[in-house]
Coordinates of C-alpha atoms in Angstrom, one line a residue:
X132 CA -120.3 32.2 106.7
X133 CA -124.0 34.2 107.4
X134 CA -127.3 32.8 107.6
X135 CA -130.8 33.2 106.1
X136 CA -131.2 34.9 109.5
X137 CA -128.6 36.9 108.9
X138 CA -129.7 38.5 105.9
X139 CA -133.0 39.2 106.9
X140 CA -132.4 40.9 109.5
X141 CA -129.6 43.0 107.9
X142 CA -131.8 43.7 105.2
X143 CA -134.1 44.9 108.2
X144 CA -131.4 47.3 109.1
X145 CA -130.9 48.4 105.6
X146 CA -134.4 49.5 105.5
X147 CA -134.0 51.4 109.0
X148 CA -130.6 53.4 107.7
X149 CA -133.1 54.5 104.6
X150 CA -135.4 56.5 107.0
X151 CA -132.2 58.5 107.6
X152 CA -131.9 59.7 104.0
X153 CA -132.6 62.9 104.6
X154 CA -131.5 63.7 108.0
X155 CA -127.9 62.2 108.9
X156 CA -125.5 64.7 107.0
X157 CA -122.9 65.1 107.2
X158 CA -122.8 61.5 108.9
X159 CA -123.8 58.4 107.3
X160 CA -127.1 56.7 106.9
X161 CA -127.1 53.6 109.6
X162 CA -129.6 51.3 110.7
X163 CA -129.4 48.7 113.4
X164 CA -131.5 45.8 114.5
X165 CA -130.9 43.9 118.1
X166 CA -132.2 40.2 117.9
X167 CA -131.8 37.7 120.7
X168 CA -133.6 34.0 120.3
X169 CA -134.5 34.8 117.1
X170 CA -137.1 37.7 118.0
X171 CA -136.4 41.6 117.2
X172 CA -136.3 43.1 120.3
X173 CA -134.7 46.6 119.2
X174 CA -134.2 48.9 116.3
X175 CA -133.0 52.5 115.5
X176 CA -131.5 54.5 112.6
X177 CA -129.1 57.4 113.3
X178 CA -130.5 61.0 114.2
X179 CA -129.4 64.2 113.1
X180 CA -125.8 65.2 113.5
X181 CA -125.0 65.1 117.2
X182 CA -128.2 63.0 118.6
X183 CA -127.8 59.3 118.6
X184 CA -126.6 56.7 116.7
X185 CA -128.2 53.7 115.2
X186 CA -127.0 51.3 118.0
X187 CA -127.8 53.7 120.7
X188 CA -131.5 54.2 119.5
X189 CA -131.9 50.2 118.7
X190 CA -130.8 50.0 122.7
X191 CA -133.3 52.3 123.7
X192 CA -136.0 50.8 121.6
X193 CA -135.0 47.7 123.2
X194 CA -135.4 48.9 126.6
X195 CA -138.5 50.7 126.3
X196 CA -140.0 47.5 125.2
X197 CA -138.6 45.8 128.3
X198 CA -135.9 43.9 126.9
X199 CA -132.4 43.4 128.0
X200 CA -129.9 43.6 125.3
X201 CA -127.5 41.4 127.0
X202 CA -126.4 38.2 124.7
X203 CA -128.3 39.8 121.8
X204 CA -127.0 39.8 118.3
X205 CA -126.5 43.5 116.8
X206 CA -126.6 43.8 113.0
X207 CA -125.5 47.4 112.0
X208 CA -125.2 48.7 108.6
X209 CA -122.1 50.1 109.1
X210 CA -119.2 49.7 111.6
X211 CA -119.6 51.1 115.1
X212 CA -117.7 54.2 115.9
X213 CA -114.9 53.9 118.3
X214 CA -113.9 57.6 118.6
X215 CA -115.4 60.6 120.2
X216 CA -117.0 62.5 118.3
X217 CA -120.5 64.2 118.8
X218 CA -121.4 61.5 120.4
X219 CA -119.5 59.1 122.5
X220 CA -118.2 55.6 120.7
X221 CA -121.0 53.0 119.7
X222 CA -118.3 50.6 119.7
X223 CA -117.8 51.3 123.6
X224 CA -121.8 50.7 124.3
X225 CA -122.1 47.8 122.7
X226 CA -119.7 46.3 125.1
X227 CA -121.1 47.9 128.2
X228 CA -124.4 46.3 127.1
X229 CA -123.1 42.9 126.5
X230 CA -123.9 42.4 123.2
X231 CA -122.6 38.8 122.4
X232 CA -122.5 39.2 118.4
X233 CA -121.9 42.1 115.9
X234 CA -122.4 41.7 112.1
X235 CA -122.0 44.6 110.3
X236 CA -122.4 45.5 106.5
X237 CA -119.1 47.2 105.9
X238 CA -116.0 48.8 107.6
X239 CA -116.1 52.6 108.1
X240 CA -114.3 54.1 105.6
X241 CA -113.7 57.2 108.4
X242 CA -110.0 57.0 109.0
X243 CA -111.1 58.0 112.8
X244 CA -112.7 54.4 112.4
X245 CA -111.5 52.0 109.6
X246 CA -111.9 48.9 111.3
X247 CA -111.0 50.1 115.1
X248 CA -114.1 49.8 116.1
X249 CA -114.5 46.2 114.8
X250 CA -111.3 45.5 116.9
X251 CA -112.6 47.1 120.0
X252 CA -115.5 44.7 120.1
X253 CA -113.3 41.9 119.4
X254 CA -111.0 42.5 121.8
X255 CA -113.8 42.6 124.6
X256 CA -114.5 38.9 123.7
X257 CA -117.7 39.7 121.1
X258 CA -118.1 37.6 118.0
X259 CA -117.8 40.0 115.0
X260 CA -118.6 39.3 111.6
X261 CA -118.3 42.0 108.7
X262 CA -119.3 41.8 104.7
X263 CA -122.8 41.1 104.7
X264 CA -124.6 42.9 102.1
X265 CA -121.6 45.3 101.9
X266 CA -122.9 46.5 98.3
X267 CA -126.0 47.7 99.5
X268 CA -124.6 49.6 102.4
X269 CA -122.0 51.4 100.3
X270 CA -124.1 52.2 97.7
X271 CA -126.6 54.0 100.3
X272 CA -123.7 56.2 101.9
X273 CA -121.8 56.4 98.3
X274 CA -121.8 60.3 99.4
X275 CA -120.3 59.6 102.7
X276 CA -117.7 57.1 101.6
X277 CA -116.7 59.4 98.7
X278 CA -116.1 62.1 100.9
X279 CA -113.9 59.9 103.6
X280 CA -111.8 58.2 101.1
X281 CA -111.3 60.9 98.3
X282 CA -111.8 64.2 100.4
X283 CA -114.8 65.2 98.2
X284 CA -118.4 64.5 97.8
X285 CA -120.3 62.0 95.0
X286 CA -121.1 64.6 92.3
X287 CA -124.5 63.2 90.3
X288 CA -125.6 65.4 87.4
X289 CA -129.1 65.8 86.7
X290 CA -130.0 66.7 82.9
X291 CA -133.8 66.8 81.3
X292 CA -133.3 66.3 77.4
X293 CA -135.3 65.4 74.4
X294 CA -134.5 62.0 73.0
X295 CA -132.2 64.1 70.7
X296 CA -130.1 65.6 73.4
X297 CA -131.7 69.1 73.6
X298 CA -132.1 70.6 76.8
X299 CA -133.6 73.9 76.1
X300 CA -134.7 76.1 72.8
X301 CA -131.8 78.6 71.9
X302 CA -134.0 81.2 73.8
X303 CA -133.3 79.3 77.2
X304 CA -136.4 77.9 77.4
X305 CA -136.8 74.4 79.3
X306 CA -140.0 74.2 81.0
X307 CA -141.2 71.3 80.8
X308 CA -139.4 68.9 78.3
X309 CA -139.9 65.7 80.4
X310 CA -143.3 65.1 82.3
X311 CA -144.5 65.7 85.9
X312 CA -143.5 62.1 87.3
X313 CA -140.0 62.8 86.0
X314 CA -139.6 66.1 87.9
X315 CA -140.6 64.9 91.0
X316 CA -138.5 61.8 90.8
X317 CA -135.8 64.2 90.1
X318 CA -136.8 66.4 93.5
X319 CA -136.4 62.6 95.3
X320 CA -132.6 62.8 94.3
X321 CA -132.3 66.7 95.0
X322 CA -133.9 65.7 98.6
X323 CA -131.2 63.2 99.4
X324 CA -128.5 65.2 98.2
X325 CA -126.2 67.5 100.6
X326 CA -126.4 70.4 98.3
X327 CA -127.7 71.6 95.1
X328 CA -125.6 73.4 92.5
X329 CA -126.3 75.8 89.4
X330 CA -124.5 77.9 87.4
X331 CA -125.0 81.9 87.0
X332 CA -126.5 81.2 83.4
X333 CA -129.0 79.0 84.8
X334 CA -130.4 81.8 87.4
X335 CA -130.4 84.1 84.5
X336 CA -132.5 81.9 82.1
X337 CA -134.8 80.0 84.8
X338 CA -134.3 82.0 88.4
X339 CA -134.6 78.6 90.1
X340 CA -135.3 78.4 93.9
X341 CA -132.8 75.1 94.1
X342 CA -135.2 73.9 96.9
X343 CA -136.8 70.5 97.3
X344 CA -140.7 71.1 96.9
X345 CA -142.3 68.1 95.1
X346 CA -141.7 65.9 98.1
X347 CA -141.8 65.9 101.9
X348 CA -138.3 66.4 103.3
X349 CA -137.4 67.3 107.0
X350 CA -134.4 69.7 105.7
X351 CA -133.3 71.4 102.5
X352 CA -130.2 70.9 100.9
X353 CA -127.3 73.7 101.1
X354 CA -127.6 76.0 97.7
X355 CA -124.5 76.4 95.8
X356 CA -124.0 78.9 92.4
X357 CA -121.4 79.1 90.3
X358 CA -120.6 82.6 89.4
X359 CA -117.3 83.6 87.9
X360 CA -117.9 87.3 87.9
X361 CA -120.3 87.5 90.4
X362 CA -123.2 88.8 88.3
X363 CA -125.9 87.2 90.3
X364 CA -128.6 89.4 90.4
X365 CA -129.8 90.9 94.0
X366 CA -133.4 89.7 93.6
X367 CA -132.7 86.2 92.3
X368 CA -135.0 83.7 94.3
X369 CA -131.9 81.5 95.2
X370 CA -131.3 84.2 97.4
X371 CA -134.4 85.0 99.3
X372 CA -134.4 85.2 102.9
X373 CA -136.4 82.5 104.7
X374 CA -135.9 80.4 107.9
X375 CA -134.8 77.1 109.2
X376 CA -132.6 75.7 106.4
X377 CA -132.5 78.2 104.2
X378 CA -131.4 80.8 106.8
X379 CA -127.9 79.0 106.1
X380 CA -125.9 81.1 103.4
X381 CA -126.2 80.6 99.7
X382 CA -122.5 79.5 98.8
X383 CA -121.1 81.3 95.7
X384 CA -118.0 80.7 94.2
X385 CA -116.2 83.0 91.9
X386 CA -113.0 83.5 90.1
X387 CA -112.8 87.4 90.2
X388 CA -113.5 89.0 93.5
X389 CA -115.2 92.5 94.0
X390 CA -115.5 93.7 97.4
X391 CA -118.4 96.2 96.9
X392 CA -120.1 93.2 95.2
X393 CA -119.1 90.8 97.8
X394 CA -120.8 92.8 100.3
X395 CA -124.0 93.3 98.5
X396 CA -124.0 89.7 98.1
X397 CA -123.1 88.3 101.8
X398 CA -125.8 91.3 102.9
X399 CA -128.5 89.0 100.9
X400 CA -127.4 85.6 102.8
X401 CA -124.8 84.6 100.8
X402 CA -121.1 83.5 101.5
X403 CA -118.6 84.1 98.5
X404 CA -115.4 82.3 97.6
X405 CA -112.9 83.2 95.4
X406 CA -111.2 80.2 93.6
X407 CA -109.8 81.2 90.3
X408 CA -107.9 78.8 87.9
X409 CA -105.4 79.7 85.2
X410 CA -107.7 80.9 83.0
X411 CA -109.6 83.0 85.3
X412 CA -112.9 80.7 85.5
X413 CA -113.8 79.0 88.7
X414 CA -111.5 76.6 89.8
X415 CA -114.1 73.8 89.8
X416 CA -112.1 70.6 91.4
X417 CA -110.8 73.2 94.2
X418 CA -114.6 74.2 94.4
X419 CA -115.7 70.4 95.1
X420 CA -113.0 69.4 97.6
X421 CA -114.0 72.7 99.5
X422 CA -117.8 71.2 99.6
X423 CA -116.2 68.1 100.9
X424 CA -114.4 70.0 103.8
X425 CA -117.7 71.5 104.5
X426 CA -119.4 68.0 104.8
X427 CA -121.1 67.5 101.7
X428 CA -121.4 63.9 101.0
X429 CA -123.6 64.4 97.9
X430 CA -123.8 67.3 95.5
X431 CA -126.3 67.7 93.0
X432 CA -125.7 69.6 89.8
X433 CA -128.5 71.2 87.9
X434 CA -126.7 73.5 85.4
X435 CA -126.9 74.4 82.1
X436 CA -125.0 72.7 79.1
X437 CA -121.6 75.1 79.3
X438 CA -121.3 74.2 83.3
X439 CA -122.0 70.9 82.6
X440 CA -119.3 70.5 80.2
X441 CA -116.9 72.2 82.1
X442 CA -117.5 70.2 85.1
X443 CA -117.0 67.2 83.2
X444 CA -113.6 68.3 81.6
X445 CA -112.9 68.7 84.9
X446 CA -113.0 65.3 86.2
X447 CA -115.6 66.3 88.5
X448 CA -118.9 64.2 87.7
X449 CA -119.5 60.9 88.8
X450 CA -122.6 60.1 88.3
X451 CA -124.9 61.3 85.3
X452 CA -128.9 61.3 86.2
X453 CA -130.5 61.9 82.5
X454 CA -134.0 61.8 82.1
X455 CA -135.0 61.5 78.1
X456 CA -138.3 62.5 77.0
X457 CA -139.9 61.0 74.0
X458 CA -139.5 64.2 71.8
X459 CA -137.2 65.7 69.3
X460 CA -136.2 69.4 69.9
X461 CA -134.2 69.7 66.7
X462 CA -131.4 72.6 66.7
X463 CA -131.7 73.1 70.5
X464 CA -128.8 73.6 73.2
X465 CA -127.1 70.3 73.9
X466 CA -126.6 68.3 77.4
X467 CA -122.9 69.0 77.7
X468 CA -120.8 71.8 76.1
X469 CA -117.7 69.6 75.2
X470 CA -114.9 70.1 72.7
X471 CA -114.6 68.1 69.7
X472 CA -112.4 64.7 70.3
X473 CA -109.5 63.4 68.1
X474 CA -110.3 60.0 68.9
X475 CA -113.0 57.8 70.1
X476 CA -110.7 56.7 72.7
X477 CA -110.3 60.3 74.5
X478 CA -114.2 59.8 75.2
X479 CA -114.7 60.3 79.1
X480 CA -116.2 56.9 79.9
X481 CA -119.1 56.1 81.8
X482 CA -120.9 52.5 82.9
X483 CA -124.5 52.1 83.0
X484 CA -126.0 51.5 86.4
X485 CA -129.7 52.1 85.8
X486 CA -132.3 52.6 83.3
X487 CA -136.0 52.5 83.7
X488 CA -139.1 54.3 82.3
X489 CA -140.5 57.2 84.9
X490 CA -144.0 58.2 83.7
X491 CA -143.8 58.8 79.7
X492 CA -139.9 59.2 80.2
X493 CA -136.9 57.1 80.5
X494 CA -134.3 57.2 83.6
X495 CA -130.8 56.9 82.9
X496 CA -128.1 56.4 85.6
X497 CA -124.5 56.2 84.3
X498 CA -121.3 56.1 86.8
X499 CA -117.6 56.9 85.7
X500 CA -115.9 54.0 85.2
X501 CA -113.5 54.8 88.2
X502 CA -113.3 53.2 91.5
X503 CA -113.9 54.7 95.1
X504 CA -111.3 53.1 97.4
X505 CA -110.6 50.4 95.4
X506 CA -114.5 48.8 94.9
X507 CA -116.4 50.3 92.2
X508 CA -119.8 51.6 93.0
X509 CA -121.5 50.9 89.6

């Protein structure tokens, strides 16, 4: 169904899509390559929300290079959109341009599109094929797929620990268990996320900034703090005023509202949500759903063992990103605060996705054994 040339072109489109890794939120990362008579005549990738999608970028690129796109094949990593959002439908633009063939890696999971874009192209007489390198395309937009199909972001929990599972000494000391290469790698994962979440315990112990610093990024993720009783210190670094992306309010989720304290925090660049559960704690599932409603595709968690355990017990964690250092901490804080199990069969199940060395440490990625939209992303 697909030729070697098709594969080569789609691989290039996927590489282009990766260039939008840090800028497209809440939109998906999409790349497009235009080929006519065996020659690449245009390339593009999705720009920040409200700007050109990949197909439009590719056609503009072709025009700037002096090429007519009529009769060309468009290789695009996601089905061209068919609805009017912040920009006009890309499917209509391809039809008007006279594109002869469209090869898409996957259908758009957005219910507003979901096959309609491909059908619009077929109805216009365009030769349409779909499914080339679909797995790679879905992986690139794992958070977008999650939000479109489940109404919630893909939740990735990062943990740095010793070989015996220690994440901090009893006094809270945890800097640094892993080496610089692993820490830099962790910032790459922060950078691709739409939001970074931590808990009040980590704020007290480490006073984190919750920002990307070890790698260059054109934007900073949204910052989120779980703080049941609104105890966040007003001088916490996460509340420090700044410009650009930092000007967005820090999102604080609590369980016990205090109007006076809320006003103090909101005066310090925060937005407070009160989402109590039956136990008087933050309803974590409701929190994750709220973040999905706010356009968060990938949520990156860097918290302490208590909140880590609570998120796992609530069924909120899709992926574990664990860095193991070749050292032993003995009687130390663990990775997850989980209750004892009566049966091994009751253990939360994950599947290995990737294992590799990063500097002197080992990075493990494990994913919850639950499919998204009928297809496991493991």
